[in-house]
């Protein structure tokens, strides 16, 4: 195992593959800040470019694109209250209030630190506990998945501790909105009202933009001249620093978020969205001052960002070791590997150790 790890480092740290990774991460960040595009569209557009590359370079570019997109959405989420991807929706609750308080630089830096730390922990867990996590995921049946989904919904409903009934009502509204579209088992259209555009269901990012972004635009339009907008002078390099004690305060949230993300990333159909909401709910429950959440609590940025990045890493475990993609993005990655004559499965690490 150690020999394979060293061989992997040797391959990954070559100048050519580092360049491919840089290109993927750079483009991913540019695409991530554009709400509504996401990793799926980005990988779909750049997949043909990788045909002429060697397998390792192609996968590193696509993986960098995926990770860059996962992180890049935090920028517009914090500055504009527009979640770039569904996984960043919960970051709006505290990231944008921090920006409005003149702490946009602190929020962006914490998102960067949390994302890097969560991704690193996710990679280490993937290397160390990949087979065990796969075995655990195999033991999850319909009852366990239902329990996890119910736990996630209950966690989301408790985000508004001052009005729990309001939180439960919003969860029910979300469930009703999620029913819209075509049933994957029977093929029957539900609540589409004969509108072809609703056959694929409601787009999460579009709904999130309407709930967070458009509402915020209208609010600022109604407050022109009051000085409540985020000042561009507060988002320079000098503002990218944390206040005294904030890193120490956020470290437990980052570690817990990484663990939550690593677990949910392995389970097909869950991923970063549920992990982010679960992390936020956990941090709010464990905090001695939960009333700060929703008003610029830095743990509300640190935990979900760490969980999102960690889940993005461990999502590769079932894809690589079993050939089972957990979501549409992993299905594209699976297709990219097969294009380059890499067959995912239990023999992958033996046949392609790098």
Tab-separated table of N, CA and C in Angstrom, residues 39-144:
chain	number	residue	atom	x	y	z
A	39	UNK	N	-20.527	21.912	-11.383
A	39	UNK	CA	-19.505	20.970	-11.836
A	39	UNK	C	-19.988	20.108	-12.993
A	40	UNK	N	-21.267	19.757	-13.000
A	40	UNK	CA	-21.779	18.861	-14.041
A	40	UNK	C	-21.614	19.472	-15.424
A	41	UNK	N	-22.059	20.719	-15.591
A	41	UNK	CA	-21.935	21.384	-16.888
A	41	UNK	C	-20.473	21.646	-17.228
A	42	UNK	N	-19.671	22.001	-16.217
A	42	UNK	CA	-18.257	22.299	-16.462
A	42	UNK	C	-17.509	21.071	-16.963
A	43	UNK	N	-17.713	19.935	-16.307
A	43	UNK	CA	-17.031	18.705	-16.725
A	43	UNK	C	-17.536	18.254	-18.088
A	44	UNK	N	-18.825	18.417	-18.335
A	44	UNK	CA	-19.384	18.033	-19.638
A	44	UNK	C	-18.741	18.825	-20.768
A	45	UNK	N	-18.483	20.119	-20.532
A	45	UNK	CA	-17.895	20.964	-21.568
A	45	UNK	C	-16.418	20.663	-21.796
A	46	UNK	N	-15.698	20.334	-20.724
A	46	UNK	CA	-14.252	20.142	-20.844
A	46	UNK	C	-13.848	18.687	-21.050
A	47	UNK	N	-14.791	17.770	-20.964
A	47	UNK	CA	-14.451	16.355	-21.133
A	47	UNK	C	-13.811	16.064	-22.489
A	48	UNK	N	-14.317	16.632	-23.611
A	48	UNK	CA	-13.669	16.343	-24.907
A	48	UNK	C	-12.217	16.809	-24.987
A	49	UNK	N	-11.857	17.849	-24.200
A	49	UNK	CA	-10.482	18.354	-24.237
A	49	UNK	C	-9.501	17.314	-23.710
A	50	UNK	N	-9.969	16.440	-22.829
A	50	UNK	CA	-9.071	15.474	-22.191
A	50	UNK	C	-8.803	14.247	-23.053
A	51	UNK	N	-9.443	14.148	-24.226
A	51	UNK	CA	-9.263	12.948	-25.046
A	51	UNK	C	-7.802	12.740	-25.430
A	52	UNK	N	-7.092	13.831	-25.688
A	52	UNK	CA	-5.710	13.697	-26.133
A	52	UNK	C	-4.695	13.621	-25.012
A	53	UNK	N	-5.151	13.673	-23.760
A	53	UNK	CA	-4.234	13.629	-22.626
A	53	UNK	C	-4.033	12.198	-22.151
A	54	UNK	N	-2.963	11.997	-21.389
A	54	UNK	CA	-2.779	10.680	-20.785
A	54	UNK	C	-3.800	10.509	-19.665
A	55	UNK	N	-4.146	9.278	-19.285
A	55	UNK	CA	-5.220	9.049	-18.305
A	55	UNK	C	-5.024	9.793	-16.989
A	56	UNK	N	-3.804	9.766	-16.441
A	56	UNK	CA	-3.570	10.431	-15.153
A	56	UNK	C	-3.789	11.936	-15.264
A	57	UNK	N	-3.255	12.555	-16.310
A	57	UNK	CA	-3.425	13.989	-16.495
A	57	UNK	C	-4.875	14.373	-16.717
A	58	UNK	N	-5.600	13.552	-17.490
A	58	UNK	CA	-7.009	13.841	-17.765
A	58	UNK	C	-7.838	13.797	-16.489
A	59	UNK	N	-7.632	12.760	-15.678
A	59	UNK	CA	-8.403	12.632	-14.449
A	59	UNK	C	-8.038	13.715	-13.442
A	60	UNK	N	-6.769	14.108	-13.405
A	60	UNK	CA	-6.371	15.174	-12.490
A	60	UNK	C	-6.975	16.511	-12.905
A	61	UNK	N	-7.066	16.766	-14.206
A	61	UNK	CA	-7.689	18.004	-14.663
A	61	UNK	C	-9.178	18.016	-14.319
A	62	UNK	N	-9.868	16.901	-14.561
A	62	UNK	CA	-11.300	16.834	-14.268
A	62	UNK	C	-11.558	16.889	-12.766
A	63	UNK	N	-10.706	16.208	-11.986
A	63	UNK	CA	-10.865	16.264	-10.534
A	63	UNK	C	-10.614	17.680	-10.022
A	64	UNK	N	-9.587	18.359	-10.563
A	64	UNK	CA	-9.333	19.742	-10.192
A	64	UNK	C	-10.492	20.652	-10.558
A	65	UNK	N	-11.095	20.391	-11.703
A	65	UNK	CA	-12.269	21.150	-12.129
A	65	UNK	C	-13.421	20.956	-11.147
A	66	UNK	N	-13.615	19.721	-10.719
A	66	UNK	CA	-14.680	19.393	-9.767
A	66	UNK	C	-14.445	20.081	-8.429
A	67	UNK	N	-13.219	19.991	-7.918
A	67	UNK	CA	-12.911	20.602	-6.631
A	67	UNK	C	-12.970	22.123	-6.721
A	68	UNK	N	-12.464	22.684	-7.822
A	68	UNK	CA	-12.497	24.131	-7.991
A	68	UNK	C	-13.911	24.668	-8.043
A	69	UNK	N	-14.788	23.951	-8.723
A	69	UNK	CA	-16.191	24.358	-8.790
A	69	UNK	C	-16.846	24.262	-7.423
A	70	UNK	N	-16.495	23.198	-6.674
A	70	UNK	CA	-17.073	23.015	-5.341
A	70	UNK	C	-16.702	24.166	-4.411
A	71	UNK	N	-15.475	24.689	-4.563
A	71	UNK	CA	-15.050	25.793	-3.698
A	71	UNK	C	-15.485	27.154	-4.238
A	72	UNK	N	-15.427	27.333	-5.560
A	72	UNK	CA	-15.668	28.645	-6.155
A	72	UNK	C	-17.028	29.227	-5.843
A	73	UNK	N	-18.022	28.370	-5.632
A	73	UNK	CA	-19.362	28.868	-5.339
A	73	UNK	C	-19.443	29.651	-4.046
A	74	UNK	N	-18.450	29.492	-3.159
A	74	UNK	CA	-18.479	30.215	-1.885
A	74	UNK	C	-18.322	31.717	-2.088
A	75	UNK	N	-17.663	32.133	-3.153
A	75	UNK	CA	-17.392	33.559	-3.370
A	75	UNK	C	-18.683	34.345	-3.571
A	76	UNK	N	-19.500	33.917	-4.533
A	76	UNK	CA	-20.763	34.631	-4.762
A	76	UNK	C	-21.738	34.403	-3.616
A	77	UNK	N	-21.628	33.258	-2.949
A	77	UNK	CA	-22.502	32.993	-1.809
A	77	UNK	C	-22.269	34.019	-0.710
A	78	UNK	N	-21.011	34.295	-0.421
A	78	UNK	CA	-20.672	35.219	0.662
A	78	UNK	C	-20.882	36.672	0.244
A	79	UNK	N	-20.440	37.032	-0.947
A	79	UNK	CA	-20.465	38.438	-1.350
A	79	UNK	C	-21.825	38.894	-1.853
A	80	UNK	N	-22.522	38.025	-2.583
A	80	UNK	CA	-23.763	38.441	-3.244
A	80	UNK	C	-25.000	37.729	-2.732
A	81	UNK	N	-24.830	36.776	-1.803
A	81	UNK	CA	-25.955	35.984	-1.304
A	81	UNK	C	-26.586	35.153	-2.408
A	82	UNK	N	-25.771	34.778	-3.402
A	82	UNK	CA	-26.214	33.931	-4.510
A	82	UNK	C	-25.437	32.620	-4.448
A	83	UNK	N	-26.051	31.528	-3.998
A	83	UNK	CA	-25.317	30.256	-3.918
A	83	UNK	C	-24.918	29.747	-5.290
A	84	UNK	N	-23.610	29.608	-5.514
A	84	UNK	CA	-23.131	29.133	-6.814
A	84	UNK	C	-23.542	27.709	-7.090
A	85	UNK	N	-23.602	26.880	-6.041
A	85	UNK	CA	-24.025	25.486	-6.163
A	85	UNK	C	-24.974	25.183	-5.011
A	86	UNK	N	-25.784	24.117	-5.120
A	86	UNK	CA	-26.702	23.783	-4.015
A	86	UNK	C	-25.992	23.549	-2.687
A	87	UNK	N	-24.751	23.060	-2.733
A	87	UNK	CA	-24.031	22.771	-1.492
A	87	UNK	C	-23.676	24.032	-0.716
A	88	UNK	N	-23.731	25.196	-1.369
A	88	UNK	CA	-23.363	26.445	-0.701
A	88	UNK	C	-24.575	27.214	-0.196
A	89	UNK	N	-25.761	26.675	-0.369
A	89	UNK	CA	-26.959	27.415	0.025
A	89	UNK	C	-26.946	27.750	1.514
A	90	UNK	N	-26.510	26.805	2.342
A	90	UNK	CA	-26.533	27.035	3.789
A	90	UNK	C	-25.496	28.074	4.207
A	91	UNK	N	-24.441	28.267	3.401
A	91	UNK	CA	-23.415	29.264	3.736
A	91	UNK	C	-23.986	30.676	3.641
A	92	UNK	N	-25.059	30.852	2.872
A	92	UNK	CA	-25.701	32.167	2.775
A	92	UNK	C	-26.144	32.677	4.145
A	93	UNK	N	-26.510	31.754	5.030
A	93	UNK	CA	-27.102	32.147	6.304
A	93	UNK	C	-26.148	32.962	7.167
A	94	UNK	N	-24.849	32.677	7.094
A	94	UNK	CA	-23.879	33.414	7.907
A	94	UNK	C	-22.797	34.093	7.081
A	95	UNK	N	-22.504	33.553	5.891
A	95	UNK	CA	-21.460	34.150	5.064
A	95	UNK	C	-21.813	35.552	4.609
A	96	UNK	N	-23.023	35.732	4.090
A	96	UNK	CA	-23.407	37.067	3.610
A	96	UNK	C	-23.606	38.064	4.749
A	97	UNK	N	-24.211	37.683	5.880
A	97	UNK	CA	-24.242	38.636	6.999
A	97	UNK	C	-22.855	39.092	7.439
A	98	UNK	N	-21.853	38.202	7.381
A	98	UNK	CA	-20.483	38.618	7.697
A	98	UNK	C	-20.002	39.665	6.702
A	99	UNK	N	-20.325	39.475	5.418
A	99	UNK	CA	-19.920	40.440	4.395
A	99	UNK	C	-20.584	41.793	4.628
A	100	UNK	N	-21.844	41.788	5.022
A	100	UNK	CA	-22.560	43.039	5.273
A	100	UNK	C	-22.030	43.751	6.514
A	101	UNK	N	-21.382	42.996	7.396
A	101	UNK	CA	-20.781	43.594	8.587
A	101	UNK	C	-19.359	44.095	8.330
A	102	UNK	N	-18.903	44.008	7.061
A	102	UNK	CA	-17.549	44.428	6.740
A	102	UNK	C	-16.510	43.356	6.962
A	103	UNK	N	-16.942	42.100	7.111
A	103	UNK	CA	-16.031	40.981	7.369
A	103	UNK	C	-16.007	40.013	6.192
A	104	UNK	N	-16.180	40.542	4.987
A	104	UNK	CA	-16.187	39.682	3.804
A	104	UNK	C	-14.848	38.969	3.638
A	105	UNK	N	-13.749	39.695	3.877
A	105	UNK	CA	-12.428	39.085	3.760
A	105	UNK	C	-12.247	37.938	4.731
A	106	UNK	N	-12.715	38.117	5.963
A	106	UNK	CA	-12.617	37.049	6.963
A	106	UNK	C	-13.431	35.837	6.544
A	107	UNK	N	-14.628	36.072	6.011
A	107	UNK	CA	-15.479	34.966	5.583
A	107	UNK	C	-14.853	34.207	4.419
A	108	UNK	N	-14.288	34.943	3.455
A	108	UNK	CA	-13.653	34.292	2.304
A	108	UNK	C	-12.415	33.508	2.727
A	109	UNK	N	-11.621	34.086	3.631
A	109	UNK	CA	-10.427	33.381	4.103
A	109	UNK	C	-10.812	32.133	4.887
A	110	UNK	N	-11.843	32.227	5.727
A	110	UNK	CA	-12.276	31.054	6.481
A	110	UNK	C	-12.828	29.983	5.548
A	111	UNK	N	-13.544	30.400	4.505
A	111	UNK	CA	-14.027	29.429	3.523
A	111	UNK	C	-12.856	28.724	2.849
A	112	UNK	N	-11.798	29.476	2.549
A	112	UNK	CA	-10.612	28.894	1.917
A	112	UNK	C	-9.918	27.902	2.854
A	113	UNK	N	-9.715	28.309	4.106
A	113	UNK	CA	-9.048	27.436	5.079
A	113	UNK	C	-9.878	26.182	5.326
A	114	UNK	N	-11.171	26.354	5.508
A	114	UNK	CA	-12.052	25.216	5.786
A	114	UNK	C	-12.109	24.264	4.608
A	115	UNK	N	-12.196	24.822	3.407
A	115	UNK	CA	-12.267	23.988	2.214
A	115	UNK	C	-10.991	23.175	2.042
A	116	UNK	N	-9.837	23.824	2.236
A	116	UNK	CA	-8.558	23.118	2.097
A	116	UNK	C	-8.408	22.033	3.167
A	117	UNK	N	-8.733	22.380	4.410
A	117	UNK	CA	-8.592	21.414	5.501
A	117	UNK	C	-9.552	20.243	5.329
A	118	UNK	N	-10.803	20.545	4.992
A	118	UNK	CA	-11.775	19.476	4.788
A	118	UNK	C	-11.391	18.558	3.650
A	119	UNK	N	-10.888	19.144	2.551
A	119	UNK	CA	-10.466	18.330	1.409
A	119	UNK	C	-9.277	17.449	1.775
A	120	UNK	N	-8.334	18.012	2.530
A	120	UNK	CA	-7.157	17.234	2.935
A	120	UNK	C	-7.551	16.067	3.825
A	121	UNK	N	-8.423	16.332	4.798
A	121	UNK	CA	-8.879	15.256	5.684
A	121	UNK	C	-9.666	14.216	4.894
A	122	UNK	N	-10.478	14.675	3.938
A	122	UNK	CA	-11.229	13.740	3.103
A	122	UNK	C	-10.321	12.826	2.301
A	123	UNK	N	-9.234	13.388	1.756
A	123	UNK	CA	-8.276	12.579	0.993
A	123	UNK	C	-7.591	11.559	1.900
A	124	UNK	N	-7.180	11.998	3.102
A	124	UNK	CA	-6.521	11.079	4.034
A	124	UNK	C	-7.463	9.949	4.449
A	125	UNK	N	-8.725	10.284	4.677
A	125	UNK	CA	-9.693	9.250	5.046
A	125	UNK	C	-9.961	8.315	3.881
A	126	UNK	N	-9.950	8.865	2.661
A	126	UNK	CA	-10.137	8.023	1.485
A	126	UNK	C	-8.987	7.041	1.342
A	127	UNK	N	-7.774	7.499	1.617
A	127	UNK	CA	-6.608	6.628	1.519
A	127	UNK	C	-6.593	5.577	2.623
A	128	UNK	N	-6.963	5.984	3.835
A	128	UNK	CA	-6.823	5.091	4.986
A	128	UNK	C	-8.024	4.174	5.188
A	129	UNK	N	-9.230	4.712	4.971
A	129	UNK	CA	-10.428	3.956	5.331
A	129	UNK	C	-11.342	3.681	4.147
A	130	UNK	N	-10.823	3.815	2.925
A	130	UNK	CA	-11.649	3.586	1.745
A	130	UNK	C	-12.388	2.264	1.762
A	131	UNK	N	-11.699	1.130	1.908
A	131	UNK	CA	-12.397	-0.170	1.909
A	131	UNK	C	-13.422	-0.298	3.033
A	132	UNK	N	-13.091	0.231	4.228
A	132	UNK	CA	-14.024	0.136	5.351
A	132	UNK	C	-15.271	0.980	5.103
A	133	UNK	N	-15.079	2.179	4.534
A	133	UNK	CA	-16.223	3.042	4.246
A	133	UNK	C	-17.119	2.440	3.178
A	134	UNK	N	-16.516	1.778	2.194
A	134	UNK	CA	-17.313	1.114	1.158
A	134	UNK	C	-18.134	-0.012	1.767
A	135	UNK	N	-17.504	-0.794	2.653
A	135	UNK	CA	-18.216	-1.893	3.307
A	135	UNK	C	-19.370	-1.362	4.149
A	136	UNK	N	-19.138	-0.231	4.830
A	136	UNK	CA	-20.197	0.384	5.624
A	136	UNK	C	-21.329	0.877	4.734
A	137	UNK	N	-20.987	1.477	3.597
A	137	UNK	CA	-22.010	1.984	2.679
A	137	UNK	C	-22.863	0.852	2.122
A	138	UNK	N	-22.254	-0.331	1.921
A	138	UNK	CA	-22.997	-1.469	1.397
A	138	UNK	C	-24.068	-1.953	2.377
A	139	UNK	N	-23.870	-1.696	3.661
A	139	UNK	CA	-24.821	-2.154	4.670
A	139	UNK	C	-26.027	-1.236	4.778
A	140	UNK	N	-25.980	-0.116	4.081
A	140	UNK	CA	-27.098	0.823	4.121
A	140	UNK	C	-28.181	0.377	3.146
A	141	UNK	N	-29.352	0.069	3.699
A	141	UNK	CA	-30.495	-0.300	2.882
A	141	UNK	C	-31.504	0.828	2.836
A	142	UNK	N	-32.708	0.558	2.329
A	142	UNK	CA	-33.749	1.598	2.246
A	142	UNK	C	-34.083	2.218	3.598
A	143	UNK	N	-34.123	1.394	4.645
A	143	UNK	CA	-34.470	1.923	5.971
A	143	UNK	C	-33.414	2.907	6.464
A	144	UNK	N	-32.136	2.555	6.263
A	144	UNK	CA	-31.058	3.432	6.709
A	144	UNK	C	-31.030	4.733	5.914
